[in-house]
Short mmCIF file of C-alpha atoms and ligand atoms in Angstrom, two decimals:
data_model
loop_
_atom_site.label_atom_id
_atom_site.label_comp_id
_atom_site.label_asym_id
_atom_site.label_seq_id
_atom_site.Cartn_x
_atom_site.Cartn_y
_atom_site.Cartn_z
CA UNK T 822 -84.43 -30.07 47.63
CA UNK T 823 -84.90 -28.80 51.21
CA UNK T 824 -84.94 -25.39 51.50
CA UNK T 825 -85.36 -24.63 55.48
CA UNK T 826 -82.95 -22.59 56.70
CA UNK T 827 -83.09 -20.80 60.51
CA UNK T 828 -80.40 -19.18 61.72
CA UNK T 829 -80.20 -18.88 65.55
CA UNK T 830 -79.83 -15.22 65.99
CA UNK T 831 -83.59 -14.82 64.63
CA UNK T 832 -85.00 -15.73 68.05
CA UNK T 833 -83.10 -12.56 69.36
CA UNK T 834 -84.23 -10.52 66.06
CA UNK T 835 -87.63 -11.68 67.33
CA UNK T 836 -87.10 -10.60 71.04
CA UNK T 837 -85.42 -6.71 69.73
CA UNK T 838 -88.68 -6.10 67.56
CA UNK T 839 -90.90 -6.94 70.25
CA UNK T 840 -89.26 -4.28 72.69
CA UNK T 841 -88.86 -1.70 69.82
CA UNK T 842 -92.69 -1.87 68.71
CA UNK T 843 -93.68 -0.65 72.48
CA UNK T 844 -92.15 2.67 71.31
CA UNK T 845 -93.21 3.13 67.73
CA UNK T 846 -96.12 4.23 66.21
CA UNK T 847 -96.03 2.81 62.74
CA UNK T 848 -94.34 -0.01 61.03
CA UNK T 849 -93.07 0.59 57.53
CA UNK T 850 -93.15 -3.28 56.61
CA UNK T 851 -90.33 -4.72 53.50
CA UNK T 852 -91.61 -7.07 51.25
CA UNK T 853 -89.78 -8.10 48.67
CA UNK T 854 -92.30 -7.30 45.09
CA UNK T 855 -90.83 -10.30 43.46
CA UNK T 856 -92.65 -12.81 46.01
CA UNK T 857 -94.81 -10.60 48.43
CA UNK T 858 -96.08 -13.06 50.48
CA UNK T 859 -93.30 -15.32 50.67
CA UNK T 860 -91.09 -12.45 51.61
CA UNK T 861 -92.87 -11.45 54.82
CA UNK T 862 -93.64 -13.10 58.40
CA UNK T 863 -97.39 -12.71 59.16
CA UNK T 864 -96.52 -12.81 62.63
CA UNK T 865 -96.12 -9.18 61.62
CA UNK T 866 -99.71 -8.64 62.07
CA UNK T 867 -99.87 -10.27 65.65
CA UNK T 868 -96.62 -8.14 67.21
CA UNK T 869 -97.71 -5.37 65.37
CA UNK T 870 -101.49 -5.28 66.25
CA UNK T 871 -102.91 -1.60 67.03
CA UNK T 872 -99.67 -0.14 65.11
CA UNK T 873 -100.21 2.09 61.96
CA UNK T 874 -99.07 0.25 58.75
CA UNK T 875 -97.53 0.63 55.58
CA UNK T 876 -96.16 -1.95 53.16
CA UNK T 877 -94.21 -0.81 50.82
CA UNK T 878 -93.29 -3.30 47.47
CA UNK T 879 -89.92 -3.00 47.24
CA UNK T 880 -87.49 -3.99 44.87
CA UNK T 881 -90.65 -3.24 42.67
CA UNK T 882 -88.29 -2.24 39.49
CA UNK T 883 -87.22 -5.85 39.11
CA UNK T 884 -91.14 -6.88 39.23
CA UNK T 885 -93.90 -7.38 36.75
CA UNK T 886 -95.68 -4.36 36.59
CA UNK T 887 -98.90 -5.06 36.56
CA UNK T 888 -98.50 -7.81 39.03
CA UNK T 889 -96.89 -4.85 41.22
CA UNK T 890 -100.79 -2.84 40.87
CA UNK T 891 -102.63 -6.31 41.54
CA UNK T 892 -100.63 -6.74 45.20
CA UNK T 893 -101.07 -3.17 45.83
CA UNK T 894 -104.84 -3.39 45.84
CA UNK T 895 -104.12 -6.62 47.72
CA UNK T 896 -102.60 -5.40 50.43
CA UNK T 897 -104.85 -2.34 50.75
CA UNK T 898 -107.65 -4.86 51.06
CA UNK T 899 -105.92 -5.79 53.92
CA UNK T 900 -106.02 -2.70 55.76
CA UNK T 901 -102.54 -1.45 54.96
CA UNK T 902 -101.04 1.50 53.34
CA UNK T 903 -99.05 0.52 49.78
CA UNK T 904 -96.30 1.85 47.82
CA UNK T 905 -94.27 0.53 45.23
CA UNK T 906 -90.71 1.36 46.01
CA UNK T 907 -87.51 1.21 44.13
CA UNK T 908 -84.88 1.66 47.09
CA UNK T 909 -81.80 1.79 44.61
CA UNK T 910 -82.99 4.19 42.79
CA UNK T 911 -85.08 6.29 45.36
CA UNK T 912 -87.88 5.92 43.29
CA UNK T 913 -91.39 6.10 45.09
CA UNK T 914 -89.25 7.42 48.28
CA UNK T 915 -90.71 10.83 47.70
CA UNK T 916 -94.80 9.77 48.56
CA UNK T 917 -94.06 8.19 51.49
CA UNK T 918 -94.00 11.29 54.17
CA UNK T 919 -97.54 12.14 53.24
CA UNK T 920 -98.61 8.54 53.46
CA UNK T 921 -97.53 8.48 56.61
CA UNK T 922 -99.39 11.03 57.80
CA UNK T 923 -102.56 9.48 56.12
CA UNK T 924 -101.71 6.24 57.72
CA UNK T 925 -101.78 8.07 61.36
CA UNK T 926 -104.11 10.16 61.02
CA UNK T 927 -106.19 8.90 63.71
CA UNK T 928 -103.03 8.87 66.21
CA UNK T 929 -102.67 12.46 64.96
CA UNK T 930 -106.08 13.15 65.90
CA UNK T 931 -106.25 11.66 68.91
CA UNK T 932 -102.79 13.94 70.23
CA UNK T 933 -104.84 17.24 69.17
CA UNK T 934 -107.70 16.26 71.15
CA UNK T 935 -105.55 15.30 74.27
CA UNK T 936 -104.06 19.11 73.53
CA UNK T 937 -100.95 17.37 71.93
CA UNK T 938 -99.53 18.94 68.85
CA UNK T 939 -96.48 18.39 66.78
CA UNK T 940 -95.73 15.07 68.30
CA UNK T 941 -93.75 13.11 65.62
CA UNK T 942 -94.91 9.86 64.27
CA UNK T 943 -92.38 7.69 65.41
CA UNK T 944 -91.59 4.67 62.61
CA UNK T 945 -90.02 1.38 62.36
CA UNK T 946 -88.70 -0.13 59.27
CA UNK T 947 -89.48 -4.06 59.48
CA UNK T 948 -88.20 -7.03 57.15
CA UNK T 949 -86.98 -10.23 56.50
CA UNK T 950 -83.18 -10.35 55.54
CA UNK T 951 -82.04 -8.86 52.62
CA UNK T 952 -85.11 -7.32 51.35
CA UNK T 953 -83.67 -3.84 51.23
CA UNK T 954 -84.36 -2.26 55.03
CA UNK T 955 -80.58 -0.73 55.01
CA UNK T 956 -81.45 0.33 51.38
CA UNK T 957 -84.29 2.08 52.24
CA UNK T 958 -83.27 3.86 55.47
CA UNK T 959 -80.55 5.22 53.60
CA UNK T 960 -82.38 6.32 50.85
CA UNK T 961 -85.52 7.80 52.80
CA UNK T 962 -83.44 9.41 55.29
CA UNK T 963 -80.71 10.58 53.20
CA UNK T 964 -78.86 13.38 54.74
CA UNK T 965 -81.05 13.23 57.71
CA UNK T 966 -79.41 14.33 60.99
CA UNK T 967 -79.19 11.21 63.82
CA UNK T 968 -79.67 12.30 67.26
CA UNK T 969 -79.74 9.82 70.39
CA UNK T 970 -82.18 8.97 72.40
CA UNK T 971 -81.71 10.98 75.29
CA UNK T 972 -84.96 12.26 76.44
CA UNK T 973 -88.11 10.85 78.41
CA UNK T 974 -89.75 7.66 76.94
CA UNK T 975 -86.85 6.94 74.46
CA UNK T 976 -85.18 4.12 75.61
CA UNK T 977 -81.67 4.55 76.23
CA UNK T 978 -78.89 3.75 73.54
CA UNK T 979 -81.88 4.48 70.73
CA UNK T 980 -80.96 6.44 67.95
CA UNK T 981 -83.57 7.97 66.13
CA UNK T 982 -82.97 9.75 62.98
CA UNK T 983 -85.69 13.06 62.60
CA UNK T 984 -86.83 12.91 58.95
CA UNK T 985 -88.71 16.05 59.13
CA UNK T 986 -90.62 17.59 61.89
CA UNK T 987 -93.62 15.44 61.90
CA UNK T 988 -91.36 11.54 61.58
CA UNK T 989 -88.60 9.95 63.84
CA UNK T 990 -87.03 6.85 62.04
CA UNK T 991 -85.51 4.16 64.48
CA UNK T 992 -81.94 3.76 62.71
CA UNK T 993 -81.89 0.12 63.70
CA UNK T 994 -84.58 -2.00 61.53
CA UNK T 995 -86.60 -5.03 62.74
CA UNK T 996 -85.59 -8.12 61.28
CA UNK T 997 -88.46 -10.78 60.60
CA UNK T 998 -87.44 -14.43 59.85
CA UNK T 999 -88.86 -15.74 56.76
CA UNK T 1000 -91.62 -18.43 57.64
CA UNK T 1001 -91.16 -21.90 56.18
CA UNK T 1002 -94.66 -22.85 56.24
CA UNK T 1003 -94.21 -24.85 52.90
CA UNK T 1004 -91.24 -25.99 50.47
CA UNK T 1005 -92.36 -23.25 48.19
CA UNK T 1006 -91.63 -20.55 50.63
CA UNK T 1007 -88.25 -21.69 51.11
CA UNK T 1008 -88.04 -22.15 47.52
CA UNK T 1009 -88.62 -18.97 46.17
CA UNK T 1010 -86.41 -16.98 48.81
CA UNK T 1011 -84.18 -19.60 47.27
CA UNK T 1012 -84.56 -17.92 43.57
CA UNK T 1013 -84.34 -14.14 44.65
CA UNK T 1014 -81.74 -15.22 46.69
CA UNK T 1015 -82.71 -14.64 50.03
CA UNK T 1016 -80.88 -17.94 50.88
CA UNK T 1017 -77.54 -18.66 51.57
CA UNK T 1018 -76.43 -20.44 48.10
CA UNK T 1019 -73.53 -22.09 49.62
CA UNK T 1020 -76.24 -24.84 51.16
CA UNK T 1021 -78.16 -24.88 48.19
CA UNK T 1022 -77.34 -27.43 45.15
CA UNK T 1023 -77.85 -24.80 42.05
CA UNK T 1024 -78.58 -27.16 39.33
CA UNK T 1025 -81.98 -27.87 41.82
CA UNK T 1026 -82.88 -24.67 42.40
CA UNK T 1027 -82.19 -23.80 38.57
CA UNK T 1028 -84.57 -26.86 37.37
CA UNK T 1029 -87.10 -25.19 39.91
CA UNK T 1030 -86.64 -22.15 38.59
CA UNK T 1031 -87.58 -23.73 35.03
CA UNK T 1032 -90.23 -25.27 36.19
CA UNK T 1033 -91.69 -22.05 37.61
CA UNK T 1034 -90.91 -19.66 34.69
CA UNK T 1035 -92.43 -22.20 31.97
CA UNK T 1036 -95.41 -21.35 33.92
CA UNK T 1037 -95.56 -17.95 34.54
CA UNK T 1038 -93.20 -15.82 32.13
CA UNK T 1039 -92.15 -18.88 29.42
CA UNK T 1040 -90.48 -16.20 26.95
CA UNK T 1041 -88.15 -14.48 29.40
CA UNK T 1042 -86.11 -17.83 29.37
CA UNK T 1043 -86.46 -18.42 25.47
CA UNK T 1044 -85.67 -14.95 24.41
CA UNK T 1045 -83.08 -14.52 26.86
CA UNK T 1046 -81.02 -17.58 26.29
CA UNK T 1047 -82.58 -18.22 21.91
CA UNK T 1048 -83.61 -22.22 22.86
CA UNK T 1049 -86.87 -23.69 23.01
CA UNK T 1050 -88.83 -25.24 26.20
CA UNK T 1051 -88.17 -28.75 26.70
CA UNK T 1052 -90.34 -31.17 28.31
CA UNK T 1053 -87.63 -31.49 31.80
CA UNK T 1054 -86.14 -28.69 32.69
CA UNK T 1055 -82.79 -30.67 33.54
CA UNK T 1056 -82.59 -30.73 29.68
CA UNK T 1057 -83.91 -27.11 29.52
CA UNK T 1058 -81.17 -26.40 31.75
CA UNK T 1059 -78.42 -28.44 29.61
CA UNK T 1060 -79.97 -25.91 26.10
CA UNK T 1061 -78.84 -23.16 28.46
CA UNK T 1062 -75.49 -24.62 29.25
CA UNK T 1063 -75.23 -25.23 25.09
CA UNK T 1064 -76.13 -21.76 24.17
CA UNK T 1065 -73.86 -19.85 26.85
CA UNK T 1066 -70.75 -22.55 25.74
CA UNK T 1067 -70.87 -23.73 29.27
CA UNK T 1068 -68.79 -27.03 28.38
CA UNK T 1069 -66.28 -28.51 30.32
CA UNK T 1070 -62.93 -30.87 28.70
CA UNK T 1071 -64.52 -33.93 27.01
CA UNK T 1072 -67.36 -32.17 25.71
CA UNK T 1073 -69.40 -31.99 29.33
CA UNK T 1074 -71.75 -30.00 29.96
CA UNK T 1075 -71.13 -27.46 32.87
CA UNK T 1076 -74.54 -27.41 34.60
CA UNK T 1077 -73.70 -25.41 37.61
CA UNK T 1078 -71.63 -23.04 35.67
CA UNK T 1079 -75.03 -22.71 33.78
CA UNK T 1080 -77.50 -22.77 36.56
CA UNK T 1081 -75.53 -20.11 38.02
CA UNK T 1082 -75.87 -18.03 35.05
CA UNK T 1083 -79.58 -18.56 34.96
CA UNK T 1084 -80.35 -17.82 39.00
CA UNK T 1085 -78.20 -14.38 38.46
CA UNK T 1086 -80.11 -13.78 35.11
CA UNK T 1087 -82.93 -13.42 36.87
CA UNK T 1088 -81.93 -12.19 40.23
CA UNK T 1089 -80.54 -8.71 38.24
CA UNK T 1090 -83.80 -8.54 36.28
CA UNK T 1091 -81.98 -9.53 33.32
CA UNK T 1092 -85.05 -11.87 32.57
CA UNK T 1093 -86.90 -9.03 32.56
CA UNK T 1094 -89.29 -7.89 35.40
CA UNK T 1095 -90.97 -11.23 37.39
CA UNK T 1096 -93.22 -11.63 39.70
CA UNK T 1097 -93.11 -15.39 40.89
CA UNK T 1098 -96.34 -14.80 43.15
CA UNK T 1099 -100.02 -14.35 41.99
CA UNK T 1100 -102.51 -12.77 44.98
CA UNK T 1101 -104.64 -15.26 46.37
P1 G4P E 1361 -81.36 -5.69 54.27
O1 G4P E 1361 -80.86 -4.49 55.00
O2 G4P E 1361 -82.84 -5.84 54.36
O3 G4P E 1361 -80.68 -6.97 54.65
O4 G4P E 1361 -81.06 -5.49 52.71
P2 G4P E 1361 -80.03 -4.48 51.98
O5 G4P E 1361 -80.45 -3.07 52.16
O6 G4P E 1361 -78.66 -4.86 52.39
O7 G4P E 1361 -80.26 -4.87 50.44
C1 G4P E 1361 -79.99 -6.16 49.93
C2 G4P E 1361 -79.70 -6.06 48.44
O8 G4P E 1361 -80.86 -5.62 47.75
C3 G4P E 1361 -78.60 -5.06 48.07
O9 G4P E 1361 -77.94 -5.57 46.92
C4 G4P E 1361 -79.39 -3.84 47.65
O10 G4P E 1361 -78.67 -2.98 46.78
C5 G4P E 1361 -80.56 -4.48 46.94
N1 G4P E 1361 -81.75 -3.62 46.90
C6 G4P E 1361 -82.37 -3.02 47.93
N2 G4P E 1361 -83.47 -2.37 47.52
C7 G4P E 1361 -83.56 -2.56 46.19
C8 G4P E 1361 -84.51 -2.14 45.18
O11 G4P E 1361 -85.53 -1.48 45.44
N3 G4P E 1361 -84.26 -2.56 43.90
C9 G4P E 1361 -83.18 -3.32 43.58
N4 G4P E 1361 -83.02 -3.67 42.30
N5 G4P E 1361 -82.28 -3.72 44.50
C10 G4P E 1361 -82.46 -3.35 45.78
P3 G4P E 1361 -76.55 -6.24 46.98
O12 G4P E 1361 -76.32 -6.88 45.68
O13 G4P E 1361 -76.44 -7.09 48.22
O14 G4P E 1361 -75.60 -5.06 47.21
P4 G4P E 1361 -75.16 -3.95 46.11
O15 G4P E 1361 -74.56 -4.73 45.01
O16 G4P E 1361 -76.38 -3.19 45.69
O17 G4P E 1361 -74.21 -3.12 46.88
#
């Protein structure tokens, strides 16, 4: 199955981030835990060059645990700043004010020596659709109070919302557009359902899915559903149908009712916690 998918409006997504990084000093980058590099636009690291950074793995409570330490340490490497976040649940939320004061440090520095103190660190939350950015604002800034950008180099019509006195949050985030550089990419935003599923035929993405989890977590499905792996998963997927009494009149097996079952199975975590990406 083909799983490219570009809406228009991205190109003006594209052109609102690149005038809202001129006035931010940090980017607090999405990425979706489940499939960290799929989930992200690398581009990132071009429109956001000589920005502070901090990635935080969200969604991190529906991903493999240890999987969720291996692409923290990956993304350190990197240069970046990591937390695992749960944005639901506000868990994590808590350590990210003093990360972000690690992760400017040398901005900070820099202000003191120019005689500058108590400038906020003004932050951007970045990410591709769906990955949790309204989640997260809402979460991190809670009850913070909104105030409008009404004084010199604010743009006009900004709102900034003052976390403390040391962070500004722009209210409005940066959406990235996923980047289709392979099937797979498309593919996986496909299984956490990053995709809309009204152009997507389920009983392929549900045989994909198969494929994938005979791979990487082959018990989730077996436990879950009590069958045992077949050698196609189109007959994997028809055990599923037989255990969850998907049958249609005549004795036909509902496939789509199944593969349904099986995408939101594991979109809810009901799987169990997967991680469909290993770090390179
Ligand atoms: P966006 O602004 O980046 O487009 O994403 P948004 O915040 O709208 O979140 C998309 C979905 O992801 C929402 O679910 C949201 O609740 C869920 N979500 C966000 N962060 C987390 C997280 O850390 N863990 C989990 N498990 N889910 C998260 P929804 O089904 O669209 O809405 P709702 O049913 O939660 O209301």
């Amino acid at each position: 199955m083909n799983y490219q998918w570009y809406p228009g409006h991205m190109t003006k997504a594209k052109r609102m981030m690149q005038e809202n990084i001129k006035l931010i000093d940090l980017i607090i980058e999405l990425v979706d835990a489940r499939i960290p590099l799929s989930s992200r636009n690398p581009d990132i690291d071009g429109l956001g060059a000589g920005k502070s950074r901090i990635v935080l793995l969200n969604k991190s409570d529906l991903a493999d645990p240890a999987q969720n330490k291996l692409w923290k340490g990956w993304f350190e490497g990197q240069g970046a700043h990591v937390l695992e976040v749960d944005s639901r649940s506000g868990a994590g939320i808590r350590a990210i004010s003093p990360l972000v004061q690690e992760a400017c440090r040398e901005k900070i520095e820099r202000d003191r020596k120019r005689g500058i103190v108590n400038r906020p660190v003004r932050a951007m939350v970045v990410g591709i659709p769906n990955v949790g950015k309204s989640t997260f604002i809402n979460s991190f800034a809670g009850k913070a109070c909104a105030k409008t950008g009404n004084k010199p180099g604010v743009t006009k019509g900004k709102q900034w919302i003052c976390l403390n006195k040391n962070l500004e949050l722009l209210d409005t985030p940066g959406i990235l557009w996923p980047k289709f550089e392979d099937d797979e990419v498309g593919m996986r935003l496909a299984f956490i359902g990053s995709i809309n599923d009204e152009i997507i035929i389920m009983e392929e993405l549900a045989c994909d899915l198969l494929r994938v989890l005979k791979d990487l977590y082959p018990d989730a499905v077996t436990d879950r559903y009590g069958v045992t792996w077949q050698e196609e998963p189109a007959e994997m997927l028809g055990e599923i149908a037989r255990s969850r009494g998907c049958i249609r009149k005549g004795e036909v097996l509902d496939l789509k009712r199944a593969a349904d079952i099986l995408a939101d199975d594991f979109r809810s975590g009901r799987l169990g916690r997967i991680t469909l990406e290993r770090v390179p």
